[in-house]
Tab-separated table of N, CA, C and O in Angstrom:
chain	number	residue	atom	x	y	z
A	235	MET	N	-9.672	10.337	-4.355
A	235	MET	CA	-8.375	9.976	-3.842
A	235	MET	C	-8.395	10.089	-2.326
A	235	MET	O	-8.904	11.042	-1.774
A	236	LYS	N	-7.833	9.090	-1.670
A	236	LYS	CA	-7.752	9.094	-0.212
A	236	LYS	C	-6.300	9.251	0.203
A	236	LYS	O	-5.418	8.617	-0.354
A	237	THR	N	-6.084	10.116	1.185
A	237	THR	CA	-4.763	10.249	1.791
A	237	THR	C	-4.879	9.850	3.257
A	237	THR	O	-5.971	9.731	3.796
A	238	PHE	N	-3.751	9.652	3.891
A	238	PHE	CA	-3.712	9.193	5.272
A	238	PHE	C	-3.003	10.219	6.131
A	238	PHE	O	-2.087	10.899	5.673
A	239	GLY	N	-3.387	10.312	7.404
A	239	GLY	CA	-2.818	11.281	8.318
A	239	GLY	C	-1.330	11.133	8.541
A	239	GLY	O	-0.574	12.097	8.509
A	240	LYS	N	-0.874	9.900	8.721
A	240	LYS	CA	0.526	9.676	9.073
A	240	LYS	C	1.476	9.906	7.897
A	240	LYS	O	2.551	10.450	8.048
A	241	TYR	N	1.087	9.479	6.707
A	241	TYR	CA	1.946	9.606	5.527
A	241	TYR	C	1.235	10.414	4.437
A	241	TYR	O	1.219	10.019	3.277
A	242	LYS	N	0.663	11.536	4.794
A	242	LYS	CA	-0.250	12.233	3.886
A	242	LYS	C	0.366	12.691	2.572
A	242	LYS	O	-0.336	12.836	1.588
A	243	THR	N	1.660	12.917	2.507
A	243	THR	CA	2.245	13.371	1.240
A	243	THR	C	2.778	12.231	0.381
A	243	THR	O	2.935	12.404	-0.826
A	244	ASN	N	3.043	11.066	0.968
A	244	ASN	CA	3.682	9.992	0.211
A	244	ASN	C	2.848	8.734	0.039
A	244	ASN	O	3.298	7.799	-0.611
A	245	LEU	N	1.639	8.700	0.596
A	245	LEU	CA	0.797	7.505	0.511
A	245	LEU	C	-0.616	7.909	0.124
A	245	LEU	O	-1.218	8.774	0.763
A	246	LYS	N	-1.127	7.261	-0.945
A	246	LYS	CA	-2.465	7.586	-1.440
A	246	LYS	C	-3.163	6.319	-1.923
A	246	LYS	O	-2.515	5.358	-2.324
A	247	VAL	N	-4.496	6.353	-1.907
A	247	VAL	CA	-5.308	5.311	-2.526
A	247	VAL	C	-6.186	5.998	-3.555
A	247	VAL	O	-6.862	6.984	-3.259
A	248	HIS	N	-6.141	5.468	-4.776
A	248	HIS	CA	-6.936	6.044	-5.867
A	248	HIS	C	-7.366	4.913	-6.795
A	248	HIS	O	-6.530	4.105	-7.220
A	249	ASP	N	-8.649	4.846	-7.103
A	249	ASP	CA	-9.191	3.815	-8.005
A	249	ASP	C	-8.747	2.404	-7.627
A	249	ASP	O	-8.243	1.651	-8.460
A	250	ASN	N	-8.915	2.047	-6.372
A	250	ASN	CA	-8.579	0.707	-5.868
A	250	ASN	C	-7.106	0.344	-6.026
A	250	ASN	O	-6.760	-0.827	-6.141
A	251	ALA	N	-6.241	1.345	-6.023
A	251	ALA	CA	-4.798	1.097	-6.072
A	251	ALA	C	-4.126	1.908	-4.972
A	251	ALA	O	-4.551	3.020	-4.650
A	252	VAL	N	-3.069	1.351	-4.403
A	252	VAL	CA	-2.287	2.021	-3.366
A	252	VAL	C	-1.016	2.550	-4.021
A	252	VAL	O	-0.320	1.808	-4.725
A	253	TYR	N	-0.735	3.831	-3.783
A	253	TYR	CA	0.437	4.477	-4.354
A	253	TYR	C	1.356	4.949	-3.239
A	253	TYR	O	0.915	5.607	-2.302
A	254	SER	N	2.636	4.630	-3.380
A	254	SER	CA	3.662	5.118	-2.473
A	254	SER	C	4.644	5.915	-3.322
A	254	SER	O	5.203	5.382	-4.292
A	255	TYR	N	4.842	7.168	-2.968
A	255	TYR	CA	5.716	8.040	-3.766
A	255	TYR	C	5.330	8.004	-5.247
A	255	TYR	O	6.178	7.891	-6.125
A	256	ASP	N	4.041	8.080	-5.541
A	256	ASP	CA	3.490	8.095	-6.900
A	256	ASP	C	3.735	6.813	-7.701
A	256	ASP	O	3.577	6.798	-8.910
A	257	THR	N	4.120	5.733	-7.033
A	257	THR	CA	4.300	4.438	-7.683
A	257	THR	C	3.207	3.490	-7.202
A	257	THR	O	2.997	3.349	-6.000
A	258	LYS	N	2.528	2.841	-8.138
A	258	LYS	CA	1.497	1.878	-7.783
A	258	LYS	C	2.169	0.662	-7.170
A	258	LYS	O	2.981	0.001	-7.821
A	259	VAL	N	1.844	0.370	-5.905
A	259	VAL	CA	2.521	-0.709	-5.175
A	259	VAL	C	1.587	-1.830	-4.738
A	259	VAL	O	2.052	-2.900	-4.347
A	260	ALA	N	0.289	-1.601	-4.793
A	260	ALA	CA	-0.677	-2.624	-4.376
A	260	ALA	C	-2.042	-2.305	-4.975
A	260	ALA	O	-2.299	-1.168	-5.377
A	261	VAL	N	-2.888	-3.328	-5.031
A	261	VAL	CA	-4.258	-3.138	-5.495
A	261	VAL	C	-5.222	-3.648	-4.424
A	261	VAL	O	-4.899	-4.564	-3.667
A	262	ILE	N	-6.385	-3.044	-4.381
A	262	ILE	CA	-7.418	-3.449	-3.435
A	262	ILE	C	-8.394	-4.367	-4.161
A	262	ILE	O	-8.960	-3.991	-5.191
A	263	GLU	N	-8.533	-5.578	-3.629
A	263	GLU	CA	-9.443	-6.576	-4.186
A	263	GLU	C	-10.340	-7.071	-3.065
A	263	GLU	O	-9.866	-7.731	-2.144
A	264	GLU	N	-11.603	-6.753	-3.139
A	264	GLU	CA	-12.599	-7.141	-2.146
A	264	GLU	C	-12.172	-6.735	-0.734
A	264	GLU	O	-12.154	-5.563	-0.425
A	265	ASP	N	-11.779	-7.712	0.100
A	265	ASP	CA	-11.451	-7.405	1.496
A	265	ASP	C	-9.955	-7.468	1.777
A	265	ASP	O	-9.529	-7.680	2.900
A	266	ARG	N	-9.148	-7.274	0.735
A	266	ARG	CA	-7.700	-7.388	0.927
A	266	ARG	C	-6.926	-6.406	0.048
A	266	ARG	O	-7.435	-5.928	-0.961
A	267	ILE	N	-5.705	-6.157	0.456
A	267	ILE	CA	-4.759	-5.389	-0.345
A	267	ILE	C	-3.713	-6.375	-0.831
A	267	ILE	O	-3.094	-7.083	-0.033
A	268	VAL	N	-3.532	-6.445	-2.136
A	268	VAL	CA	-2.569	-7.367	-2.733
A	268	VAL	C	-1.352	-6.557	-3.171
A	268	VAL	O	-1.440	-5.709	-4.052
A	269	GLN	N	-0.256	-6.840	-2.542
A	269	GLN	CA	1.000	-6.162	-2.816
A	269	GLN	C	1.539	-6.647	-4.163
A	269	GLN	O	1.501	-7.839	-4.458
A	270	LEU	N	2.060	-5.745	-5.004
A	270	LEU	CA	2.500	-6.117	-6.341
A	270	LEU	C	3.913	-6.694	-6.381
A	270	LEU	O	4.250	-7.449	-7.289
A	271	ALA	N	4.742	-6.325	-5.434
A	271	ALA	CA	6.125	-6.828	-5.355
A	271	ALA	C	6.624	-6.567	-3.947
A	271	ALA	O	5.912	-5.990	-3.124
A	272	TYR	N	7.850	-6.987	-3.670
A	272	TYR	CA	8.468	-6.672	-2.382
A	272	TYR	C	9.284	-5.406	-2.567
A	272	TYR	O	10.105	-5.316	-3.484
A	273	TYR	N	9.056	-4.429	-1.699
A	273	TYR	CA	9.646	-3.102	-1.868
A	273	TYR	C	10.589	-2.760	-0.710
A	273	TYR	O	10.827	-3.560	0.183
A	274	THR	N	11.087	-1.537	-0.740
A	274	THR	CA	11.959	-1.039	0.314
A	274	THR	C	11.221	-1.022	1.641
A	274	THR	O	9.986	-1.115	1.694
A	275	VAL	N	11.962	-0.860	2.717
A	275	VAL	CA	11.381	-0.852	4.058
A	275	VAL	C	10.296	0.218	4.179
A	275	VAL	O	9.206	-0.040	4.699
A	276	THR	N	10.570	1.410	3.681
A	276	THR	CA	9.599	2.508	3.795
A	276	THR	C	8.320	2.203	3.028
A	276	THR	O	7.214	2.400	3.534
A	277	THR	N	8.440	1.702	1.820
A	277	THR	CA	7.260	1.375	1.026
A	277	THR	C	6.480	0.236	1.661
A	277	THR	O	5.248	0.254	1.683
A	278	GLN	N	7.175	-0.752	2.221
A	278	GLN	CA	6.492	-1.836	2.933
A	278	GLN	C	5.686	-1.267	4.105
A	278	GLN	O	4.558	-1.688	4.356
A	279	LYS	N	6.264	-0.303	4.812
A	279	LYS	CA	5.542	0.339	5.924
A	279	LYS	C	4.288	1.024	5.405
A	279	LYS	O	3.227	0.960	6.027
A	280	HIS	N	4.399	1.700	4.257
A	280	HIS	CA	3.242	2.377	3.670
A	280	HIS	C	2.125	1.385	3.359
A	280	HIS	O	0.963	1.624	3.675
A	281	ILE	N	2.484	0.263	2.740
A	281	ILE	CA	1.478	-0.728	2.362
A	281	ILE	C	0.806	-1.315	3.605
A	281	ILE	O	-0.424	-1.429	3.662
A	282	ARG	N	1.595	-1.670	4.592
A	282	ARG	CA	1.032	-2.229	5.838
A	282	ARG	C	0.129	-1.209	6.538
A	282	ARG	O	-0.928	-1.558	7.066
A	283	TYR	N	0.555	0.041	6.567
A	283	TYR	CA	-0.228	1.098	7.202
A	283	TYR	C	-1.568	1.283	6.480
A	283	TYR	O	-2.614	1.388	7.123
A	284	ALA	N	-1.534	1.311	5.152
A	284	ALA	CA	-2.775	1.461	4.384
A	284	ALA	C	-3.731	0.310	4.678
A	284	ALA	O	-4.929	0.529	4.891
A	285	ALA	N	-3.219	-0.910	4.712
A	285	ALA	CA	-4.064	-2.073	5.005
A	285	ALA	C	-4.698	-1.943	6.384
A	285	ALA	O	-5.901	-2.178	6.554
A	286	GLN	N	-3.902	-1.550	7.358
A	286	GLN	CA	-4.402	-1.396	8.723
A	286	GLN	C	-5.464	-0.305	8.795
A	286	GLN	O	-6.539	-0.503	9.376
A	287	GLU	N	-5.196	0.834	8.214
A	287	GLU	CA	-6.136	1.954	8.271
A	287	GLU	C	-7.443	1.666	7.540
A	287	GLU	O	-8.489	2.154	7.938
A	288	LEU	N	-7.371	0.885	6.474
A	288	LEU	CA	-8.570	0.551	5.701
A	288	LEU	C	-9.272	-0.694	6.231
A	288	LEU	O	-10.334	-1.062	5.737
A	289	GLY	N	-8.659	-1.362	7.209
A	289	GLY	CA	-9.256	-2.560	7.773
A	289	GLY	C	-9.257	-3.734	6.807
A	289	GLY	O	-10.180	-4.550	6.819
A	290	LEU	N	-8.220	-3.817	5.974
A	290	LEU	CA	-8.134	-4.875	4.983
A	290	LEU	C	-6.987	-5.820	5.307
A	290	LEU	O	-5.999	-5.434	5.919
A	291	ARG	N	-7.125	-7.053	4.859
A	291	ARG	CA	-6.072	-8.052	5.031
A	291	ARG	C	-5.003	-7.828	3.966
A	291	ARG	O	-5.308	-7.608	2.790
A	292	LEU	N	-3.749	-7.908	4.356
A	292	LEU	CA	-2.644	-7.699	3.428
A	292	LEU	C	-2.140	-9.034	2.901
A	292	LEU	O	-1.852	-9.948	3.669
A	293	VAL	N	-2.036	-9.128	1.576
A	293	VAL	CA	-1.435	-10.282	0.923
A	293	VAL	C	-0.081	-9.820	0.412
A	293	VAL	O	0.010	-9.043	-0.531
A	294	GLU	N	0.987	-10.275	1.078
A	294	GLU	CA	2.344	-9.860	0.724
A	294	GLU	C	2.943	-10.795	-0.302
A	294	GLU	O	2.481	-11.912	-0.481
A	295	THR	N	3.992	-10.335	-0.947
A	295	THR	CA	4.737	-11.152	-1.899
A	295	THR	C	6.216	-11.063	-1.576
A	295	THR	O	6.652	-10.111	-0.967
A	296	LYS	N	6.958	-12.038	-1.982
A	296	LYS	CA	8.418	-12.038	-1.762
A	296	LYS	C	9.166	-11.716	-3.053
A	296	LYS	O	10.379	-11.732	-3.091
A	297	VAL	N	8.448	-11.435	-4.136
A	297	VAL	CA	9.060	-11.100	-5.417
A	297	VAL	C	9.544	-9.649	-5.359
A	297	VAL	O	8.757	-8.746	-5.077
A	298	LYS	N	10.825	-9.420	-5.623
A	298	LYS	CA	11.382	-8.073	-5.543
A	298	LYS	C	10.980	-7.245	-6.750
A	298	LYS	O	10.859	-7.763	-7.859
A	299	ALA	N	10.792	-5.961	-6.506
A	299	ALA	CA	10.411	-5.031	-7.569
A	299	ALA	C	11.581	-4.755	-8.492
A	299	ALA	O	12.707	-4.851	-8.141
């Protein structure tokens, strides 16, 4: 499991999945993070931050959770 410095208690990566507040919000596929739905502002920040820190391209969606 990987945690991040900025959001160490609420953002994690485990088994190629990104978790925000213990909810699976994105998956890692090759060189990108694929967001599963459109989330709250805070969760969107978490997903973008994880993509940036991991050096991966973010594939966003407009479908609401």
